[in-house]
PDB file of C-alpha atoms in Angstrom:
ATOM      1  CA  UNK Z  71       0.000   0.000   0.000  1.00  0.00           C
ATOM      2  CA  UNK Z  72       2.769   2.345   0.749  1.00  0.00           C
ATOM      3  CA  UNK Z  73       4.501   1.421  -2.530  1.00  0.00           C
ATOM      4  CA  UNK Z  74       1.483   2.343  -4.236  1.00  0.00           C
ATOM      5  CA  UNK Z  75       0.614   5.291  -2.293  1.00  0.00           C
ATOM      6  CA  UNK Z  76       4.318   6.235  -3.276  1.00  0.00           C
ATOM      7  CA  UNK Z  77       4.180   6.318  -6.743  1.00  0.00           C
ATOM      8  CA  UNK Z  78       0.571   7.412  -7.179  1.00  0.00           C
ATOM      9  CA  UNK Z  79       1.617  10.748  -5.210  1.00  0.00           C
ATOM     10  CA  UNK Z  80       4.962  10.604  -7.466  1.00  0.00           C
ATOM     11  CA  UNK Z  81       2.769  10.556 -10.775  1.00  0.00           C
ATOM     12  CA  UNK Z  82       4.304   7.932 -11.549  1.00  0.00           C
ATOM     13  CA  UNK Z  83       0.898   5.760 -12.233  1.00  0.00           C
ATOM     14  CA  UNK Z  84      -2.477   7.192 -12.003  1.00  0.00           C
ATOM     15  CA  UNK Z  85      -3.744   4.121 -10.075  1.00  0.00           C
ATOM     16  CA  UNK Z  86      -4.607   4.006  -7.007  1.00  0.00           C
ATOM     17  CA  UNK Z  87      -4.534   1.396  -4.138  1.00  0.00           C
ATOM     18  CA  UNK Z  88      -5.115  -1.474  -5.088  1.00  0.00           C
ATOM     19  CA  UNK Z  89      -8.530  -2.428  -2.400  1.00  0.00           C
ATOM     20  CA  UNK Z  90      -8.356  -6.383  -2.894  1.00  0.00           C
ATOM     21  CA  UNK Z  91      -6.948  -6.917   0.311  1.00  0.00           C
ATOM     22  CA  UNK Z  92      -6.952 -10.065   2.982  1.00  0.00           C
ATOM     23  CA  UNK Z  93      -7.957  -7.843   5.840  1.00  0.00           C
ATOM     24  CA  UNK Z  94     -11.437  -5.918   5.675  1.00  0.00           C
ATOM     25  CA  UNK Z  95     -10.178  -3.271   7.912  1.00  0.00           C
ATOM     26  CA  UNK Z  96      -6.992  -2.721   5.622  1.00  0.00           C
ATOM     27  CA  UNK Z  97      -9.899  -2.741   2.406  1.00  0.00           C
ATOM     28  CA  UNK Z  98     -11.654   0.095   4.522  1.00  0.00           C
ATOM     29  CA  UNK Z  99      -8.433   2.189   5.312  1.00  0.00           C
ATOM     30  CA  UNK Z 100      -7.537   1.640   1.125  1.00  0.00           C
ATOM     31  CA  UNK Z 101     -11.252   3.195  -0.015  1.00  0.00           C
ATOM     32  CA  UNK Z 102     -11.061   5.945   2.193  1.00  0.00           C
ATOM     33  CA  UNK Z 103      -6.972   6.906   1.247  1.00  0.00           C
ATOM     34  CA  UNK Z 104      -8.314   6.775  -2.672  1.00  0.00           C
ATOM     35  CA  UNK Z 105     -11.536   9.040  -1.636  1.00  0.00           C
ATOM     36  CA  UNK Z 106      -8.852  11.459  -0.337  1.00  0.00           C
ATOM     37  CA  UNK Z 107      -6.623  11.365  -3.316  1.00  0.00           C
ATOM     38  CA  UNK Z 108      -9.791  11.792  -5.773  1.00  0.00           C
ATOM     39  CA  UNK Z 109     -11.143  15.379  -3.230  1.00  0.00           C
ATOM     40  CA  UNK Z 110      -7.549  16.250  -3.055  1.00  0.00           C
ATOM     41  CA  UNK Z 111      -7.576  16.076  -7.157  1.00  0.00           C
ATOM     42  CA  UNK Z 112     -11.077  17.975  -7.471  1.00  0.00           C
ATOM     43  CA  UNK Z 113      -9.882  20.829  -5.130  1.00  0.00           C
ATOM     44  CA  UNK Z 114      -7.066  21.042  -7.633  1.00  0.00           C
ATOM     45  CA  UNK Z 115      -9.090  21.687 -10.191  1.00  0.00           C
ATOM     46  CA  UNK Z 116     -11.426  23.939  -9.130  1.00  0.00           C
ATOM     47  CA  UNK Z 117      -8.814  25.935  -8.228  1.00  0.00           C
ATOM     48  CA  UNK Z 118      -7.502  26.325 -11.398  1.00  0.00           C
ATOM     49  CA  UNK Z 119     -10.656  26.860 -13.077  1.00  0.00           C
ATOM     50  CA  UNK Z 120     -10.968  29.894 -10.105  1.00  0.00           C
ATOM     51  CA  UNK Z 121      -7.998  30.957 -11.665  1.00  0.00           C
ATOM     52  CA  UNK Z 122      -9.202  31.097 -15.231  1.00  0.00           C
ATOM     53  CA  UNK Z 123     -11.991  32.380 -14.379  1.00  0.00           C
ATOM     54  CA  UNK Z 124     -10.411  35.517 -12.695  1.00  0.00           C
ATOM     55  CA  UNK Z 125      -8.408  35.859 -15.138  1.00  0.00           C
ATOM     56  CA  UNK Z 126     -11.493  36.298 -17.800  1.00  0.00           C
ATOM     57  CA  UNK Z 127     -13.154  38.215 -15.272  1.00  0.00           C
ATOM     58  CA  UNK Z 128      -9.803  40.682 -15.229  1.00  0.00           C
ATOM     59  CA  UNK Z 129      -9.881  40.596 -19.092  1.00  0.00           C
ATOM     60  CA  UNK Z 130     -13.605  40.977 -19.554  1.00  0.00           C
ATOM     61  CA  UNK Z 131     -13.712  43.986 -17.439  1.00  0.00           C
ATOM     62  CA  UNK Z 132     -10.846  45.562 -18.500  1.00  0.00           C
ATOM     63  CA  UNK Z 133     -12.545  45.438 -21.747  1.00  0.00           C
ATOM     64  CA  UNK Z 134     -15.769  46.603 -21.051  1.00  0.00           C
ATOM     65  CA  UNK Z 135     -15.154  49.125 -19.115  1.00  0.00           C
ATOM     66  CA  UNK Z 136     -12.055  50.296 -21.668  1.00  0.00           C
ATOM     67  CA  UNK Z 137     -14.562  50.573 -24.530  1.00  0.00           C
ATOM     68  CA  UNK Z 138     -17.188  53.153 -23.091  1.00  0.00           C
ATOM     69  CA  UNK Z 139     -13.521  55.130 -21.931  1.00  0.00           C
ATOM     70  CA  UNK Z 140     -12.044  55.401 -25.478  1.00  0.00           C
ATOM     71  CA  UNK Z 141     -15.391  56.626 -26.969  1.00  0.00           C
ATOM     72  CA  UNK Z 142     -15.936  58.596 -24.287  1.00  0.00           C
ATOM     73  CA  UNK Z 143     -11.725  60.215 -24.127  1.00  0.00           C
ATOM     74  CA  UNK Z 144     -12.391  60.331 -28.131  1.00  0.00           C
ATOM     75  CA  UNK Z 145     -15.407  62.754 -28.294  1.00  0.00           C
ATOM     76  CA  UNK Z 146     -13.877  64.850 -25.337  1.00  0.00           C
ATOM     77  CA  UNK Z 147     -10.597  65.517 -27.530  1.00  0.00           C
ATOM     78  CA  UNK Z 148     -12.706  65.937 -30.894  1.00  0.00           C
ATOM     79  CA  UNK Z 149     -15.010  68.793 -28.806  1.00  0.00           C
ATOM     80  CA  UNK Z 150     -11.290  70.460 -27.564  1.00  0.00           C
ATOM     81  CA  UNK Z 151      -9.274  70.007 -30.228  1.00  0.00           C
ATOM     82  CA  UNK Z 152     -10.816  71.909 -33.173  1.00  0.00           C
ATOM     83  CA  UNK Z 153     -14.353  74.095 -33.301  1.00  0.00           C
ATOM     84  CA  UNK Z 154     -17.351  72.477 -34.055  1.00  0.00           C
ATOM     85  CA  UNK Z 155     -20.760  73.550 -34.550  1.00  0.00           C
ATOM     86  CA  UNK Z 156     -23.210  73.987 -32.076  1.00  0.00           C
ATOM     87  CA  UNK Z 157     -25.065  70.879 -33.570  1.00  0.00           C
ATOM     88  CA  UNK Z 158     -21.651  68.198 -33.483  1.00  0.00           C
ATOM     89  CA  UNK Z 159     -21.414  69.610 -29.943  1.00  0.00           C
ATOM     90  CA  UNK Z 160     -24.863  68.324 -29.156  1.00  0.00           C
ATOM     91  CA  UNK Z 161     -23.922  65.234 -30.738  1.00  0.00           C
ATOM     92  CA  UNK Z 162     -21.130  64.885 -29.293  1.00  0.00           C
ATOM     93  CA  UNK Z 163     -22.146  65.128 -25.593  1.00  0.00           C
ATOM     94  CA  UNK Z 164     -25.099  63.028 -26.650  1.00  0.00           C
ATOM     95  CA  UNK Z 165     -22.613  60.009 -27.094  1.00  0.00           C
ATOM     96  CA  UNK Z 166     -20.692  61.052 -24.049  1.00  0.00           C
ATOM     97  CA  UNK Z 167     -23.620  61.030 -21.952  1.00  0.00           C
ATOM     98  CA  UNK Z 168     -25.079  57.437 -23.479  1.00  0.00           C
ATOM     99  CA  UNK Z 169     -21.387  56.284 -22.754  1.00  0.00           C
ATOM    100  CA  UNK Z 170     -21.353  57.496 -19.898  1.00  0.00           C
ATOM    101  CA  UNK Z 171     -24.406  55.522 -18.781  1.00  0.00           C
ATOM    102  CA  UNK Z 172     -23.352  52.713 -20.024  1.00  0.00           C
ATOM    103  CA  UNK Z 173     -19.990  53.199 -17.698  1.00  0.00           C
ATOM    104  CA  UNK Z 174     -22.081  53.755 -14.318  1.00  0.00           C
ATOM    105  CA  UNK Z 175     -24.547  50.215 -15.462  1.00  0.00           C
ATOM    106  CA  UNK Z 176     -21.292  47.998 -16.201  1.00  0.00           C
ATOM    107  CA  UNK Z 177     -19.806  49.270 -12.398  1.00  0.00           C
ATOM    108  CA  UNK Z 178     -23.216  49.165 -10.849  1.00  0.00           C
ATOM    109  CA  UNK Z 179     -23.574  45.291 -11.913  1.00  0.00           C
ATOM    110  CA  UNK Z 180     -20.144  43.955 -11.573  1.00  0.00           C
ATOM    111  CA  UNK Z 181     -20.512  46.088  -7.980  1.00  0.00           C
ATOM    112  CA  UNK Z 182     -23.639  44.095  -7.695  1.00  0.00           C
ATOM    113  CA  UNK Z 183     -22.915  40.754  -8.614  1.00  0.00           C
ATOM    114  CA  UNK Z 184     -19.706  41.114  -6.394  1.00  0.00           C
ATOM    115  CA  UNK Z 185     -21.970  41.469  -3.051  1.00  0.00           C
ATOM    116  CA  UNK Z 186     -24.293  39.096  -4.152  1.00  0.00           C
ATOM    117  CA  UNK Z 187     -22.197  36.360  -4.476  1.00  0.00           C
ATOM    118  CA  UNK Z 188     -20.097  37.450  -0.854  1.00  0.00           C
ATOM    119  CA  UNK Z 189     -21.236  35.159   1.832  1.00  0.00           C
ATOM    120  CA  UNK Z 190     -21.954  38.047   3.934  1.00  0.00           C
ATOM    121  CA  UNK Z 191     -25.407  39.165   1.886  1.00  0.00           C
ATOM    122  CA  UNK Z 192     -28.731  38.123   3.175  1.00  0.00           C
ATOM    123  CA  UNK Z 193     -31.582  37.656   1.900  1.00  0.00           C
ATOM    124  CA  UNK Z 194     -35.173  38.700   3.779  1.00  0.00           C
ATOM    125  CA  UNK Z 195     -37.605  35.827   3.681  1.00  0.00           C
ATOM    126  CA  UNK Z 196     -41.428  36.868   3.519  1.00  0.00           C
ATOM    127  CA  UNK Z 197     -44.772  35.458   2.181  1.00  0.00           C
ATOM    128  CA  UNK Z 198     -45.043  36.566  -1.165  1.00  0.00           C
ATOM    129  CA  UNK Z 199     -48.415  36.393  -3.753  1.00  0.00           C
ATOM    130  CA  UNK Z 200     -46.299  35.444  -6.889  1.00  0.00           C
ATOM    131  CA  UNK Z 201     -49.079  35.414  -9.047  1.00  0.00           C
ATOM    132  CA  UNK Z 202     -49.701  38.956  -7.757  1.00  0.00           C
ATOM    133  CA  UNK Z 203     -46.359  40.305  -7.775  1.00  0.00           C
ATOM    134  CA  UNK Z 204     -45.770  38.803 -11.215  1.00  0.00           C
ATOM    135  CA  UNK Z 205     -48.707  40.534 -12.677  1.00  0.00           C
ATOM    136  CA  UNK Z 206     -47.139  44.020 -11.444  1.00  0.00           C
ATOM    137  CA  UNK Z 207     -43.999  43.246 -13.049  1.00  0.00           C
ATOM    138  CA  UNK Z 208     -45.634  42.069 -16.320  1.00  0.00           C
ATOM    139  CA  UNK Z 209     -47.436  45.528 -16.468  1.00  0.00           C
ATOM    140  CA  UNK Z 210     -44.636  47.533 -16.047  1.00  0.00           C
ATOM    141  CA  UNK Z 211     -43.278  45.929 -19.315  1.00  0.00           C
ATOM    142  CA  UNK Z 212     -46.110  46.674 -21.460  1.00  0.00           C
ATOM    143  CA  UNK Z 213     -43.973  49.715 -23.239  1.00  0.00           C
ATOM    144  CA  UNK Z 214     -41.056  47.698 -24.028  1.00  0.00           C
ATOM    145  CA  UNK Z 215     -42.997  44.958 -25.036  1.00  0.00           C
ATOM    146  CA  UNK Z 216     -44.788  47.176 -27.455  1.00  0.00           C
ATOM    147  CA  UNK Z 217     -42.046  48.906 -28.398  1.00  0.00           C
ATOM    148  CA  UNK Z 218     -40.269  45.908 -30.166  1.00  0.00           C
ATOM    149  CA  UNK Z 219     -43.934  44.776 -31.247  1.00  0.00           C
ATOM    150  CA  UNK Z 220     -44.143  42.218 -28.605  1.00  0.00           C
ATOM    151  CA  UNK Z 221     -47.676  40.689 -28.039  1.00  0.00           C
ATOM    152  CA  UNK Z 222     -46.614  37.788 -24.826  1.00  0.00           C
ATOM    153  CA  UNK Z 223     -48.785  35.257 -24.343  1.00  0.00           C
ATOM    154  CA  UNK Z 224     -49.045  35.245 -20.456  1.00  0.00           C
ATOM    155  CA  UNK Z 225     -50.832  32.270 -18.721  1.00  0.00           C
ATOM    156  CA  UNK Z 226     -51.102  33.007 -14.647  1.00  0.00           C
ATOM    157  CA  UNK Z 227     -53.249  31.003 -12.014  1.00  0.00           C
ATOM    158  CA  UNK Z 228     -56.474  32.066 -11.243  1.00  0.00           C
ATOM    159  CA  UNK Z 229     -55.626  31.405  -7.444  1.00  0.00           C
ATOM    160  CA  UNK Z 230     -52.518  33.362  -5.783  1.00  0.00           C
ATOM    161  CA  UNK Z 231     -49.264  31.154  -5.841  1.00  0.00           C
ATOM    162  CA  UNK Z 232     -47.835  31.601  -2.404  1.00  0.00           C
ATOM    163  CA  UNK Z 233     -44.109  30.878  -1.922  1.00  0.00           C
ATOM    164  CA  UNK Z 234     -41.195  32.396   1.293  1.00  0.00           C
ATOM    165  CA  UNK Z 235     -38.608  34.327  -0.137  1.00  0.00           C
ATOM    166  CA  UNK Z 236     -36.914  37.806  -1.300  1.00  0.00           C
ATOM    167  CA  UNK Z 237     -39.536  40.027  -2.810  1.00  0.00           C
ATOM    168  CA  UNK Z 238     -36.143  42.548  -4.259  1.00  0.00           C
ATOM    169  CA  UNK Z 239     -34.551  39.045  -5.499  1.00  0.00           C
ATOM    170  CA  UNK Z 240     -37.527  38.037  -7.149  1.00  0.00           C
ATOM    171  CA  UNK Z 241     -38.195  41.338  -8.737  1.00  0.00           C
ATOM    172  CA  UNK Z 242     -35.094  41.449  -9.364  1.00  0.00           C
ATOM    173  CA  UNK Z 243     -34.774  38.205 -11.400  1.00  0.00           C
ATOM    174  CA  UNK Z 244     -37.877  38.177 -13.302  1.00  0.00           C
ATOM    175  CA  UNK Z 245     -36.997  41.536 -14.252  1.00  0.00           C
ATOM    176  CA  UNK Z 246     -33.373  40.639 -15.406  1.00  0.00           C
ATOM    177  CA  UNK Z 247     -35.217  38.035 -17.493  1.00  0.00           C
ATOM    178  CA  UNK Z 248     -37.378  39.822 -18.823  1.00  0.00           C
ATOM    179  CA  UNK Z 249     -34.748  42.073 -20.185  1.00  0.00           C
ATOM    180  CA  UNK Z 250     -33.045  39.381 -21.406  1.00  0.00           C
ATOM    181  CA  UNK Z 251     -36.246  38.838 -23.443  1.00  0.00           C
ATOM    182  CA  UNK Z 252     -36.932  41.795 -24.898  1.00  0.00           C
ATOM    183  CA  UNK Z 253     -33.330  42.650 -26.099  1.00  0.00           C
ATOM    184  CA  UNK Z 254     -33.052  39.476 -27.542  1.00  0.00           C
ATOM    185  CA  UNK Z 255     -36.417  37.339 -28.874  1.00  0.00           C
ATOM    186  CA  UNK Z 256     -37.816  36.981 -32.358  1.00  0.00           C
ATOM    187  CA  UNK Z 257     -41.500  36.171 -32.590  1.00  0.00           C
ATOM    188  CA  UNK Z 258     -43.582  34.920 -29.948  1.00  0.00           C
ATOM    189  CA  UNK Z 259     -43.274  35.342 -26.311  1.00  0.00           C
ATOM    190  CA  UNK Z 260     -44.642  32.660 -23.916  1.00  0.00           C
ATOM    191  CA  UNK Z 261     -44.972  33.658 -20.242  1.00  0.00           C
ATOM    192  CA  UNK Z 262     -46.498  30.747 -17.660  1.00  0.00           C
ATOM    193  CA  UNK Z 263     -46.624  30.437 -14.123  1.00  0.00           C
ATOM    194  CA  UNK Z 264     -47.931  27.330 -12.163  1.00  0.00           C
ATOM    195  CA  UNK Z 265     -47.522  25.170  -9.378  1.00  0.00           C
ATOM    196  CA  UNK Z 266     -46.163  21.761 -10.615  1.00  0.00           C
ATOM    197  CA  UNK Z 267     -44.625  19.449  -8.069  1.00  0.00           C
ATOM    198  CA  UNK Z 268     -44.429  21.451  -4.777  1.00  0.00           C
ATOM    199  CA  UNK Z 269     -42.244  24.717  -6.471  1.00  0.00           C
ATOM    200  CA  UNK Z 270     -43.601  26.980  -8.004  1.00  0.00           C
ATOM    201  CA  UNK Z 271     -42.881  27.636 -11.809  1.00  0.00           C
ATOM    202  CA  UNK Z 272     -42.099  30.450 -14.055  1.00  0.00           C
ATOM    203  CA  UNK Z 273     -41.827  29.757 -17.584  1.00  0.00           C
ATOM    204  CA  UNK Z 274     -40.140  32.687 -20.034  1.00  0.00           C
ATOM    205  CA  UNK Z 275     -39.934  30.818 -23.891  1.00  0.00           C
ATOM    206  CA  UNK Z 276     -39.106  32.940 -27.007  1.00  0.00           C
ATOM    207  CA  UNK Z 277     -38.130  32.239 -29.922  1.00  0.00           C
ATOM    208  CA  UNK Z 278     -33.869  32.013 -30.484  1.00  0.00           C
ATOM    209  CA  UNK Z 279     -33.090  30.390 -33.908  1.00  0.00           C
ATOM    210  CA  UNK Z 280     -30.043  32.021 -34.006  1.00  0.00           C
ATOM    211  CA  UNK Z 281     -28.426  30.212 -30.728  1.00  0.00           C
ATOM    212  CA  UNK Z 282     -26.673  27.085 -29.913  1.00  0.00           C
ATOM    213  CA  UNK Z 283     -27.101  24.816 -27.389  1.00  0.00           C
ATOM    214  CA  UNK Z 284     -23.331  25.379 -26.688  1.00  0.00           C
ATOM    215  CA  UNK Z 285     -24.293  28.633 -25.978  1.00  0.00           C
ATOM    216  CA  UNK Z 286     -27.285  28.081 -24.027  1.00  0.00           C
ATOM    217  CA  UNK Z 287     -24.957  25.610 -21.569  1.00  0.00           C
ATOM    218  CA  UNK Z 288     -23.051  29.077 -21.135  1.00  0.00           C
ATOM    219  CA  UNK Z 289     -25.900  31.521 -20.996  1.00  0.00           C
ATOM    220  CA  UNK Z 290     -25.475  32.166 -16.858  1.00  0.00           C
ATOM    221  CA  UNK Z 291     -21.509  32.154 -17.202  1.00  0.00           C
ATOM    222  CA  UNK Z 292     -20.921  35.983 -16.102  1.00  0.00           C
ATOM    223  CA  UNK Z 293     -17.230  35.022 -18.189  1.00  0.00           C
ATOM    224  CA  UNK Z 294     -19.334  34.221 -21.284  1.00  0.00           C
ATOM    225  CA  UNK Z 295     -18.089  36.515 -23.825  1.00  0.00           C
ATOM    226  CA  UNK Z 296     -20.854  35.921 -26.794  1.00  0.00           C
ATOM    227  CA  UNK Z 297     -20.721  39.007 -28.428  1.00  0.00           C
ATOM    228  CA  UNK Z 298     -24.683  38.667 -28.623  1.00  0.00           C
ATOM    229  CA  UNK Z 299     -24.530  38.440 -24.468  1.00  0.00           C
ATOM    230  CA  UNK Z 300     -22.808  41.820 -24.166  1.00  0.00           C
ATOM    231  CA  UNK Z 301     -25.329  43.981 -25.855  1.00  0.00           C
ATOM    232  CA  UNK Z 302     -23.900  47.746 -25.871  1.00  0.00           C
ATOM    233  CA  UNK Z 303     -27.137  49.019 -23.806  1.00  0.00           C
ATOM    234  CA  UNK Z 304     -26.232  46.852 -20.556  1.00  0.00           C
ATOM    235  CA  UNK Z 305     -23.433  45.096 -19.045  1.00  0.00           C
ATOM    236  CA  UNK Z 306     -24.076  41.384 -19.998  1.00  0.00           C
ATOM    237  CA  UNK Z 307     -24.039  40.613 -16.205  1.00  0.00           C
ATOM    238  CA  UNK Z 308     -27.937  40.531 -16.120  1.00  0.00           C
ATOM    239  CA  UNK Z 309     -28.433  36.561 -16.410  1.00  0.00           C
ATOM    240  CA  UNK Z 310     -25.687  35.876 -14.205  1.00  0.00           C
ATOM    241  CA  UNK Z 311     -26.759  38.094 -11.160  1.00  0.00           C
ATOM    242  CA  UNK Z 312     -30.381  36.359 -11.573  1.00  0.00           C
ATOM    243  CA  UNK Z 313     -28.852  33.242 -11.234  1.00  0.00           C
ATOM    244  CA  UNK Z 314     -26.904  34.326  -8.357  1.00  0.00           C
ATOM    245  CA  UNK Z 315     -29.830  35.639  -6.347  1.00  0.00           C
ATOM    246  CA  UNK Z 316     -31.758  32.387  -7.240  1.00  0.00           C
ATOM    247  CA  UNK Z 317     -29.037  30.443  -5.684  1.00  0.00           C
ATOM    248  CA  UNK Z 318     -29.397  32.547  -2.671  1.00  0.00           C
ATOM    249  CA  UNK Z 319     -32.893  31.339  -2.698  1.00  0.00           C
ATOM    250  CA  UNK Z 320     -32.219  28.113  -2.824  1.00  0.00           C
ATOM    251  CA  UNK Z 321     -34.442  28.027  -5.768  1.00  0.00           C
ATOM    252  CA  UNK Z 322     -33.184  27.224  -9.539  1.00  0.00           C
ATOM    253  CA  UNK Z 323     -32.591  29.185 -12.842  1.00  0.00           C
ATOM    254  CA  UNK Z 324     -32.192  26.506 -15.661  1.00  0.00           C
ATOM    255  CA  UNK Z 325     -31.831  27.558 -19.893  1.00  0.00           C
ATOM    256  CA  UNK Z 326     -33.282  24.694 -22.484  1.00  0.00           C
ATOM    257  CA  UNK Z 327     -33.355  24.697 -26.266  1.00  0.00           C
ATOM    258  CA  UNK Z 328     -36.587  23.009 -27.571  1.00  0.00           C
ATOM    259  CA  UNK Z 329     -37.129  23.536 -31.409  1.00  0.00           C
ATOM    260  CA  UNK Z 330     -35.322  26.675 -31.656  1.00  0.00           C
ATOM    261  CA  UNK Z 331     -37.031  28.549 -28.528  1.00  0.00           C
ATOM    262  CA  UNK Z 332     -35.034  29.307 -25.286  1.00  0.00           C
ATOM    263  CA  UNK Z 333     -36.853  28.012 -22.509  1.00  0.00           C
ATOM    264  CA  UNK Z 334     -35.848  29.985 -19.180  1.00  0.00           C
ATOM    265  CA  UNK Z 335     -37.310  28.160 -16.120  1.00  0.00           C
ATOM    266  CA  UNK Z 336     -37.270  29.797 -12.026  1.00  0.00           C
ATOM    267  CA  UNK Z 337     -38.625  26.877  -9.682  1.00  0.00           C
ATOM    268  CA  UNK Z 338     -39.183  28.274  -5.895  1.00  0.00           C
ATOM    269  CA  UNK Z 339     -40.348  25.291  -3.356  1.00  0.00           C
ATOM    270  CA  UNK Z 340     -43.682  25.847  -2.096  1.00  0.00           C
ATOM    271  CA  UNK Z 341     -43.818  25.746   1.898  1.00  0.00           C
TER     272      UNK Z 341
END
C-alpha cells in the first residue's frame, strides 16, 4: 500500500490502491486513502478553473469598461481640439452622456454581482403572492414589449401562488429576465406560471433560432463573452446576477433549447 501510495503521489501511475486486500479493515483504510486522493484532485481543479476564471473576469472587465472610456476620451478631444458647430457639440455630448451611462450600469452590476455572491449578503424571507407580484412586473413591461412589437402570451393562475422568499430578489430576477427577453427574442413570447410538483414555476420561452445549445450551456456564465450576451445598452451581467440571487434562494434558474425557442425556467419550493 505504501509502494502504491508512493508512486501514485509521485505521478508515476495514475492508479490508485489497489482495495483487494486479505484484511477488511486494511480494504476500509484503502477506499477511504483513494476518496482522499480523488477530493484532493477535485480541489485542484477547481482551483484552477478559479484561476481562469479571474483571469477572464480581469480581461472581460478591462474590456468593457475600456470601450465606453475610449469613446468617451475620443469625443472629449474631438469637442477640444478643433471648433465644431453647435449641432456636433450636441452630438457629441449626446454620445458622451449614453457612454457614460453605459460606464455607471457595467460598475453598478459587476458592484452588484460582487456582493451578491459574498457570503456576507442576506436575503429577507417573507410570504409573497407570486401570481400577484408577477402581474405588477408584467405591467410595467407593457412599453417595451410594445415597443419591439411584442404581443406575450401570459398564462397566470387564477388562485394566488404563495411561496417564502426575497420580494427585491424576485423582482429582481424576473426583471433581469425579462430584459433578457426583450433585447433578444424573435416572434412569440410565452410567459407561464404554475404550481407543478411542490415549487412553483415560471416559464419565459421565445423564440432564439439564431443560438446554440453550446451557448445556451453558457448563458449564466458571467465570463461568457458571446458578443450577442454583451449587448452595448447593458453590461451582460444581467443573467448571471439572476442566477446568483436564485441560488441565494435556494431556488433554480435553468436555460433549455426546444425547437429553436429558449426556454428559461425559475422553480421556488412551495412551503
Amino acid at each position: 500500500m505504501t509502494q502504491q501510495l508512493y508512486l501514485y503521489n509521485k505521478g508515476t501511475t495514475g492508479k490508485k490502491i489497489e482495495v483487494t486486500l486479505f484484511d477488511n479493515r486494511l480494504e476500509a483504510l484503502a477506499s477511504q486513502i483513494n476518496r482522499q486522493s480523488g477530493l484532493v484532485v477535485e480541489a485542484e481543479a477547481r482551483r484552477r478553473r478559479s484561476e481562469q476564471e479571474l483571469r477572464q473576469a480581469v480581461a472581460n472587465i478591462s474590456h468593457d469598461i475600456r470601450t465606453p472610456l475610449t469613446s468617451i476620451s475620443g469625443y472629449v478631444q474631438l469637442l477640444g481640439a478643433e471648433p465644431v458647430t453647435d449641432e456636433e457639440k450636441q452630438e457629441y455630448l449626446s454620445i458622451i452622456h449614453n457612454r457614460t451611462k453605459r460606464l455607471q450600469a457595467l460598475l453598478n452590476d459587476f458592484f452588484e454581482l460582487s456582493l451578491i455572491e459574498s457570503p456576507d449578503y442576506q436575503l429577507k424571507t417573507e410570504r409573497i403572492g407570486m401570481t400577484v407580484l408577477l402581474s405588477e412586473i408584467l405591467v410595467g413591461f407593457y412599453d417595451r414589449f410594445n415597443e419591439q412589437n411584442i404581443i406575450p402570451d401570459i398564462r397566470l393562475p387564477e388562485e394566488d401562488v404563495v411561496i417564502y422568499a426575497d420580494e427585491s430578489a424576485i423582482r429582481r430576477v424576473v426583471e433581469n429576465l425579462l430584459i433578457n427577453t426583450v433585447k433578444h427574442a424573435s416572434g412569440e413570447v410565452n410567459i407561464c406560471l404554475q404550481k407543478r410538483d411542490g415549487f412553483a414555476e415560471l416559464r419565459i420561452v421565445n423564440e432564439a433560432k439564431a443560438l446554440s445549445s453550446d451557448e445556451v450551456r453558457l448563458i449564466f456564465d458571467r465570463f461568457y463573452t458571446v458578443d450577442r450576451t454583451r449587448s452595448a445598452q447593458g453590461s451582460g451581467l444581467g443573467l448571471s446576477i439572476a442566477k446568483s440571487l436564485m441560488d441565494k434562494m435556494d431556488g433554480t434558474l435553468t436555460a433549455e433549447m426546444h425547437q429553436d425557442h429558449l426556454m428559461m425556467t425559475c422553480r421556488w419550493k412551495i412551503k
